[in-house]
PDB file of C-alpha atoms in Angstrom:
ATOM      1  CA  MET A 240     -18.788 -45.046-140.866  1.00  0.00           C
ATOM      2  CA  CYS A 241     -15.135 -45.964-140.987  1.00  0.00           C
ATOM      3  CA  MET A 242     -13.563 -44.001-144.080  1.00  0.00           C
ATOM      4  CA  GLU A 243     -10.285 -42.540-144.265  1.00  0.00           C
ATOM      5  CA  TYR A 244     -10.704 -38.557-144.610  1.00  0.00           C
ATOM      6  CA  GLN A 245      -8.057 -35.139-144.691  1.00  0.00           C
ATOM      7  CA  LYS A 246      -9.472 -32.042-143.659  1.00  0.00           C
ATOM      8  CA  ILE A 247      -7.879 -29.206-145.874  1.00  0.00           C
ATOM      9  CA  HIS A 248      -7.992 -25.834-145.014  1.00  0.00           C
ATOM     10  CA  ALA A 249     -10.147 -23.486-147.743  1.00  0.00           C
ATOM     11  CA  CYS A 250      -9.901 -19.527-147.363  1.00  0.00           C
ATOM     12  CA  PRO A 251     -13.492 -18.851-146.437  1.00  0.00           C
ATOM     13  CA  ASN A 252     -14.423 -17.029-150.054  1.00  0.00           C
ATOM     14  CA  ASP A 253     -13.779 -20.053-151.693  1.00  0.00           C
ATOM     15  CA  CYS A 254     -10.240 -18.716-153.460  1.00  0.00           C
ATOM     16  CA  ILE A 255      -7.864 -21.810-153.157  1.00  0.00           C
ATOM     17  CA  LEU A 256      -7.273 -24.411-150.822  1.00  0.00           C
ATOM     18  CA  TYR A 257      -3.867 -23.897-148.373  1.00  0.00           C
ATOM     19  CA  ARG A 258      -2.400 -27.503-149.718  1.00  0.00           C
ATOM     20  CA  HIS A 259       0.413 -27.860-151.023  1.00  0.00           C
ATOM     21  CA  GLU A 260       2.187 -24.063-151.686  1.00  0.00           C
ATOM     22  CA  PHE A 261      -0.124 -22.591-149.971  1.00  0.00           C
ATOM     23  CA  GLU A 262       0.672 -24.778-146.991  1.00  0.00           C
ATOM     24  CA  GLU A 263       2.671 -22.957-145.074  1.00  0.00           C
ATOM     25  CA  ILE A 264       1.262 -19.713-145.608  1.00  0.00           C
ATOM     26  CA  SER A 265      -1.926 -17.961-144.067  1.00  0.00           C
ATOM     27  CA  LYS A 266      -3.951 -15.134-145.392  1.00  0.00           C
ATOM     28  CA  CYS A 267      -5.581 -16.116-149.298  1.00  0.00           C
ATOM     29  CA  PRO A 268      -3.667 -14.666-151.685  1.00  0.00           C
ATOM     30  CA  ARG A 269      -6.647 -13.232-154.180  1.00  0.00           C
ATOM     31  CA  SER A 270      -8.549 -12.536-151.461  1.00  0.00           C
ATOM     32  CA  GLY A 271      -6.078 -11.169-148.187  1.00  0.00           C
ATOM     33  CA  VAL A 272      -8.987 -12.619-146.128  1.00  0.00           C
ATOM     34  CA  SER A 273      -7.062 -14.406-142.798  1.00  0.00           C
ATOM     35  CA  ARG A 274      -7.118 -18.531-142.941  1.00  0.00           C
ATOM     36  CA  TYR A 275      -7.908 -18.349-139.594  1.00  0.00           C
ATOM     37  CA  LYS A 276     -10.680 -17.116-137.836  1.00  0.00           C
ATOM     38  CA  VAL A 277     -10.183 -13.944-136.204  1.00  0.00           C
ATOM     39  CA  LYS A 278     -11.928 -12.644-133.476  1.00  0.00           C
ATOM     40  CA  ASP A 279     -12.928  -9.063-132.836  1.00  0.00           C
ATOM     41  CA  ASP A 280     -10.614  -7.828-130.382  1.00  0.00           C
ATOM     42  CA  GLU A 281      -8.654  -9.783-132.105  1.00  0.00           C
ATOM     43  CA  GLU A 282      -8.612  -7.671-136.109  1.00  0.00           C
ATOM     44  CA  CYS A 283      -5.482  -5.166-134.907  1.00  0.00           C
ATOM     45  CA  SER A 284      -3.691  -7.507-134.422  1.00  0.00           C
ATOM     46  CA  SER A 285      -0.549  -6.762-136.748  1.00  0.00           C
ATOM     47  CA  ASP A 286       1.656  -9.921-136.282  1.00  0.00           C
ATOM     48  CA  GLU A 287      -1.302 -13.155-137.691  1.00  0.00           C
ATOM     49  CA  ASN A 288       1.157 -15.514-137.937  1.00  0.00           C
ATOM     50  CA  SER A 289       1.481 -16.293-134.352  1.00  0.00           C
ATOM     51  CA  LYS A 290      -1.637 -15.892-133.076  1.00  0.00           C
ATOM     52  CA  LYS A 291      -3.440 -19.201-134.852  1.00  0.00           C
ATOM     53  CA  GLY A 292      -6.452 -20.871-134.277  1.00  0.00           C
ATOM     54  CA  PRO A 293      -8.962 -22.711-135.438  1.00  0.00           C
ATOM     55  CA  PRO A 294      -9.771 -22.707-139.315  1.00  0.00           C
ATOM     56  CA  ALA A 295     -11.762 -20.400-141.071  1.00  0.00           C
ATOM     57  CA  LYS A 296     -12.778 -22.756-143.659  1.00  0.00           C
ATOM     58  CA  VAL A 297     -12.189 -26.546-143.379  1.00  0.00           C
ATOM     59  CA  LEU A 298     -12.769 -28.651-147.170  1.00  0.00           C
ATOM     60  CA  TRP A 299     -13.819 -32.865-145.640  1.00  0.00           C
ATOM     61  CA  TYR A 300     -11.681 -35.287-148.613  1.00  0.00           C
ATOM     62  CA  LEU A 301     -13.044 -37.751-148.771  1.00  0.00           C
ATOM     63  CA  SER A 302     -10.894 -40.318-151.140  1.00  0.00           C
ATOM     64  CA  ILE A 303     -13.611 -41.596-154.079  1.00  0.00           C
ATOM     65  CA  VAL A 304     -11.540 -45.480-154.495  1.00  0.00           C
ATOM     66  CA  PRO A 305     -12.605 -46.639-150.940  1.00  0.00           C
ATOM     67  CA  ARG A 306     -15.285 -44.779-151.699  1.00  0.00           C
ATOM     68  CA  PHE A 307     -16.685 -47.320-154.694  1.00  0.00           C
ATOM     69  CA  LYS A 308     -14.522 -50.052-153.106  1.00  0.00           C
ATOM     70  CA  ARG A 309     -17.009 -49.517-149.812  1.00  0.00           C
ATOM     71  CA  LEU A 310     -19.632 -49.534-152.312  1.00  0.00           C
ATOM     72  CA  PHE A 311     -19.459 -52.371-154.623  1.00  0.00           C
ATOM     73  CA  ALA A 312     -17.559 -54.688-151.791  1.00  0.00           C
ATOM     74  CA  ASN A 313     -21.909 -56.640-151.323  1.00  0.00           C
ATOM     75  CA  GLY A 314     -22.566 -58.077-154.030  1.00  0.00           C
ATOM     76  CA  ASP A 315     -26.409 -57.946-153.862  1.00  0.00           C
ATOM     77  CA  ASP A 316     -25.614 -54.317-154.356  1.00  0.00           C
ATOM     78  CA  ALA A 317     -22.593 -54.740-156.928  1.00  0.00           C
ATOM     79  CA  LYS A 318     -25.812 -56.059-159.277  1.00  0.00           C
ATOM     80  CA  ASP A 319     -27.932 -53.396-158.009  1.00  0.00           C
ATOM     81  CA  LEU A 320     -25.871 -50.576-159.011  1.00  0.00           C
ATOM     82  CA  THR A 321     -24.392 -52.766-162.873  1.00  0.00           C
ATOM     83  CA  TRP A 322     -28.125 -53.546-163.890  1.00  0.00           C
ATOM     84  CA  HIS A 323     -28.070 -50.656-166.367  1.00  0.00           C
ATOM     85  CA  ALA A 324     -24.810 -52.112-168.084  1.00  0.00           C
ATOM     86  CA  ASN A 325     -25.259 -55.909-167.381  1.00  0.00           C
ATOM     87  CA  ASP A 326     -29.159 -56.464-167.435  1.00  0.00           C
ATOM     88  CA  ARG A 327     -30.520 -53.893-169.731  1.00  0.00           C
ATOM     89  CA  ASN A 328     -34.053 -53.870-171.011  1.00  0.00           C
ATOM     90  CA  CYS A 329     -34.045 -52.639-174.381  1.00  0.00           C
ATOM     91  CA  ASP A 330     -38.100 -52.254-174.528  1.00  0.00           C
ATOM     92  CA  GLY A 331     -37.803 -48.088-176.147  1.00  0.00           C
ATOM     93  CA  MET A 332     -38.562 -46.841-171.713  1.00  0.00           C
ATOM     94  CA  ILE A 333     -37.147 -45.064-170.158  1.00  0.00           C
ATOM     95  CA  ARG A 334     -35.692 -45.871-167.260  1.00  0.00           C
ATOM     96  CA  HIS A 335     -32.112 -44.550-167.237  1.00  0.00           C
ATOM     97  CA  PRO A 336     -30.530 -41.299-168.298  1.00  0.00           C
ATOM     98  CA  ASP A 337     -28.619 -43.563-170.580  1.00  0.00           C
ATOM     99  CA  ASP A 338     -32.080 -44.854-173.043  1.00  0.00           C
ATOM    100  CA  CYS A 339     -32.447 -41.466-173.989  1.00  0.00           C
ATOM    101  CA  SER A 340     -32.113 -39.736-176.853  1.00  0.00           C
ATOM    102  CA  GLN A 341     -28.903 -36.439-175.426  1.00  0.00           C
ATOM    103  CA  TRP A 342     -26.898 -39.558-173.576  1.00  0.00           C
ATOM    104  CA  LYS A 343     -26.827 -42.043-176.460  1.00  0.00           C
ATOM    105  CA  LYS A 344     -25.285 -38.725-178.489  1.00  0.00           C
ATOM    106  CA  ILE A 345     -23.375 -37.929-176.278  1.00  0.00           C
ATOM    107  CA  ASP A 346     -21.831 -41.575-176.562  1.00  0.00           C
ATOM    108  CA  ARG A 347     -21.081 -41.371-179.478  1.00  0.00           C
ATOM    109  CA  LEU A 348     -19.572 -37.832-180.064  1.00  0.00           C
ATOM    110  CA  PHE A 349     -17.275 -38.897-176.730  1.00  0.00           C
ATOM    111  CA  PRO A 350     -16.483 -42.319-177.019  1.00  0.00           C
ATOM    112  CA  ASP A 351     -13.688 -42.887-174.369  1.00  0.00           C
ATOM    113  CA  PHE A 352     -15.512 -40.913-171.725  1.00  0.00           C
ATOM    114  CA  ASP A 353     -17.619 -44.216-170.149  1.00  0.00           C
ATOM    115  CA  LYS A 354     -14.156 -46.035-170.221  1.00  0.00           C
TER     116      LYS A 354
END
């Protein structure tokens, strides 16, 4: 789909993402699990930094801005995506979650949220 993405290594136990201050470490500071896949015959190795392999878990991060640009690039699709704000029927029928009383209460309590 020609969308830009970023691969970020992650702890197998979902403790941390290996980015920013954790970018260079090879073990999770919380769980102590190796960042890289470890073969059965290498478990006793003492120098894990020198034996880097494929990451144990990878997060594929797709930035939200290009995704929205693709969604709204086509005029017909943009109209379909914004019908609930622009072309709404106010006849008491529930056609969208925004028609429910609970949603309206959230809108009253937090008026800046949808902006």
